[in-house]
Amino acid sequence: MTSRQSRTVAPWIAAAFVLLAAGCGGGGSSSAFLPLPPAGGGTTAPAAASLKVLSTRADMVSGGSALVEVVLPPSANRSSLKVSLGGTDVSGAFKPNGQGRILGLVSGLAIGTNKLTVAATDSSFAAAALVVTNHPAQGPVFSGVQSLPYVCATPAATPGDATTPATNASGLAGSATGAQCAIATQRRLFYRTLTPVSVAAGDGGCSFVLPDPSPPAPGTPAATPANSCFQPYEAASTPLVKVAKTRPDGLAESVPYIVQIERGTINRGIYDIAVLIDPTRAWNPADPQPQWSGKVVYSFGASTGQPRLQFRSSQNWADDAALSRGMMVVANGLTDSAYNANHVQHTETVMMMKEHIVDTYGEIKYTMGNGCSGGSIMQNTTASIYPGLLDGIQVQCDYSDTTTTATEVEDCVLLVNYYASPAWKALVAGMSPAQVNARKAAINGHQDQLGCHSWNNAFGPFFKPGNYVIQAVIDADGNMAPFGAPRNNCGLPAALVYDAKTNPAGVRCTDVDAAIPVWGTAPDTRRANLTYDNTGIQYGLKALRSAAITPEEFVVLNEKIGGLDADNERSPARSVADAAALPIAYRSGNVGSGLNFSKLPIIDARGRDETGIHHTWRSFSQRDRIDADAGGHGNQVIWRFGPGLAASASMTLDSFLGMDAWLSALNTSAPKAFVNDARTQQQVVAARPRSVFDICYLSSDATQTTKVTDPAACDADPGLVLRASPRQVAGGARTENVLKCQLKPIAAADYAPSTLSDAQLGRLRAVFPDGVCAFGKPGVGQQQPAGLLDYSAVTGGVVLPAAPVSSPL
């Protein structure tokens, strides 16, 4: 009972509550008896109704509509219900659903605050109000001012020239309107054919390829591939006898396997939503069609990039394992890592997608993620920035986040350039290539020298703000040369892009520069604050201690490696992070938090790619973060295999079914009060199915048929052994979440059993005048995420207040 309610209650009842609060009758138990009112006493005020937005927080609504529940007290007369939006009666939107709850889709919300009220025409319950804050469908909600320029997609791709950007094909017939690239939503139907799935080339079977590729010309639907298992469904001309059937979860009978694909734009990203549908019936979000199980599979795209162009998602919605079971399949171009490296914005997009699903299709039982490499980054950072937004994740080729992965990328750029320098070549003159490469591998922490080659060539220029030509490693021995045509990371004409001398006001093409509201700008500059720092890093420290390199090789390495300046150009001086960036990286959740990782189920399918960039230790780095922050990793399981990154079809299905079982169990044992609530690690661990646990397939098991459950046997397999990174060789922990280390004085004993001469120690002190890394201490600015932050008005974000709730009037 609120204080406001107390003021409306008769005095004798208020006095009785005072007695109960004083300890009578077991502290306010419902079994306590109140004294009878005195003769002629007052009347009891009716209990109040309440209002609840089901799709998102009431202050984070977008797109002008919200699915709302009215909760009435038991004694209320439902026929007297009146719901108003800013004085306009919207009662007609509210009806009891099949479970007796009163739900309604409230539309017509204005941008900004809206007052929603519920009252009784006969006074059978007290009125209540809820303030709903609506944002544009194309955002932002909490990520702050959107980056510009942003080039809208077009019905068919168009080429660019020296001053006009190229455009991507949208997969939509309409053209974008407005600066936020809104494109009219389209819906198409596809049916599963009766053709068996192909098992061998040329057998006449079908495949689950993308059924609706981008059209070749504006307004012209693209031809569905002839081998697609899904073909266009036309109600007037497609006989049902040609349509396969499927039995979704929770239904006793099979239904026609007809899928609706909805495509449109949310938060400037082009999205796909695929779901089983009965095209003869309307869809009411308050009472959804029964073939949808309420479960959502969200697919995140791989790679990493920050182009200033609107993209259709790279993900294929034709996911038979999910769709055939009645699950919804979802993707958005802004949650593909190749198209968006602003992780606050991509997290916001996931939230807005879920809101749209609830408002359009109905309440969500759970949201399960999947994705490899950059797709794992998108899942992990969503979980770190906004716990509860994803209920469970299936990560492959795992990285905990972009920010700390960038540390290894930049270290490798410095190392491969050092190995190509005269200083290194003089040290190793006369050695065989095998001896030289063994030294490189020891310093890098990798299986061999090729891992850093891969990082340099694939993502070394990722942090360059302007136009560049890749300085690539061109052979196994580490020789380097310019490779390829000039390019930039924005995907814009060169003339529009930053150049320190000729165009300092041009667009800066880095991930942080596309997220200025998150990172802020460095003093007296237009550039975003940067986190990369190698001050105090003793490259090759453990290689020295193990005698894999000599003291002189160690000293020269650290004298000559240098750093990277603010434009990502190599510099003789070590890199120094912007002080403001470090706490932001942790507070925002951009550095993946083990504490927040612990709040959801994780199934990690880890393939082997030790000569590339997807190193096995990354999965265990995430585990170490969970252990460090949550005291155990029972919510995370790792399935190792190799060689190669692609899990077998059976392993992929096992992961999918295992996660479904895990999340379904959680819905029973720890139901969520709100669609985006987070769970506790204890709840997650208690619900884990007994069939989901750590396993590996030995590297000799090419068909992935024999599960090995002995961790020691897995660790001993030469193809599954855990290696390290340059920072770990320099003394850092496998958690690899220290962006800038605290420093300590150089001590000769730290190099034992190796011995450095006094002259060598003196040279090291000249390299490290303020000391070397004290990796046993937390990093500078290191802290847990502060909670969900709002970047709308304050650079670096402010913690959002508690979500609004309805209050009695």
PDB file of N, CA, C and O in Angstrom, residues 193 207 245 590 686 701:
ATOM      1  N   THR A 193       9.073 -26.687 -49.898  1.00  0.00           N
ATOM      2  CA  THR A 193       8.676 -27.648 -50.921  1.00  0.00           C
ATOM      3  C   THR A 193       8.736 -29.066 -50.369  1.00  0.00           C
ATOM      4  O   THR A 193       9.281 -29.314 -49.285  1.00  0.00           O
ATOM      5  N   SER A 207      18.336 -27.149 -51.093  1.00  0.00           N
ATOM      6  CA  SER A 207      19.196 -26.637 -50.028  1.00  0.00           C
ATOM      7  C   SER A 207      18.535 -25.429 -49.385  1.00  0.00           C
ATOM      8  O   SER A 207      17.727 -24.745 -50.016  1.00  0.00           O
ATOM      9  N   LYS A 245       4.614 -30.054 -44.603  1.00  0.00           N
ATOM     10  CA  LYS A 245       4.052 -29.765 -43.289  1.00  0.00           C
ATOM     11  C   LYS A 245       5.132 -29.914 -42.224  1.00  0.00           C
ATOM     12  O   LYS A 245       6.139 -30.597 -42.423  1.00  0.00           O
ATOM     13  N   ASN A 590      31.745  -2.340 -22.933  1.00  0.00           N
ATOM     14  CA  ASN A 590      32.444  -2.647 -24.177  1.00  0.00           C
ATOM     15  C   ASN A 590      33.563  -3.652 -23.958  1.00  0.00           C
ATOM     16  O   ASN A 590      33.841  -4.460 -24.842  1.00  0.00           O
ATOM     17  N   ALA A 686      21.663 -23.934 -12.274  1.00  0.00           N
ATOM     18  CA  ALA A 686      20.713 -24.929 -11.780  1.00  0.00           C
ATOM     19  C   ALA A 686      19.845 -25.495 -12.893  1.00  0.00           C
ATOM     20  O   ALA A 686      19.391 -26.647 -12.809  1.00  0.00           O
ATOM     21  N   ASP A 701      39.767 -36.883 -35.212  1.00  0.00           N
ATOM     22  CA  ASP A 701      38.384 -37.300 -35.440  1.00  0.00           C
ATOM     23  C   ASP A 701      37.738 -36.340 -36.434  1.00  0.00           C
ATOM     24  O   ASP A 701      36.961 -35.450 -36.071  1.00  0.00           O
TER      25      ASP A 701
END
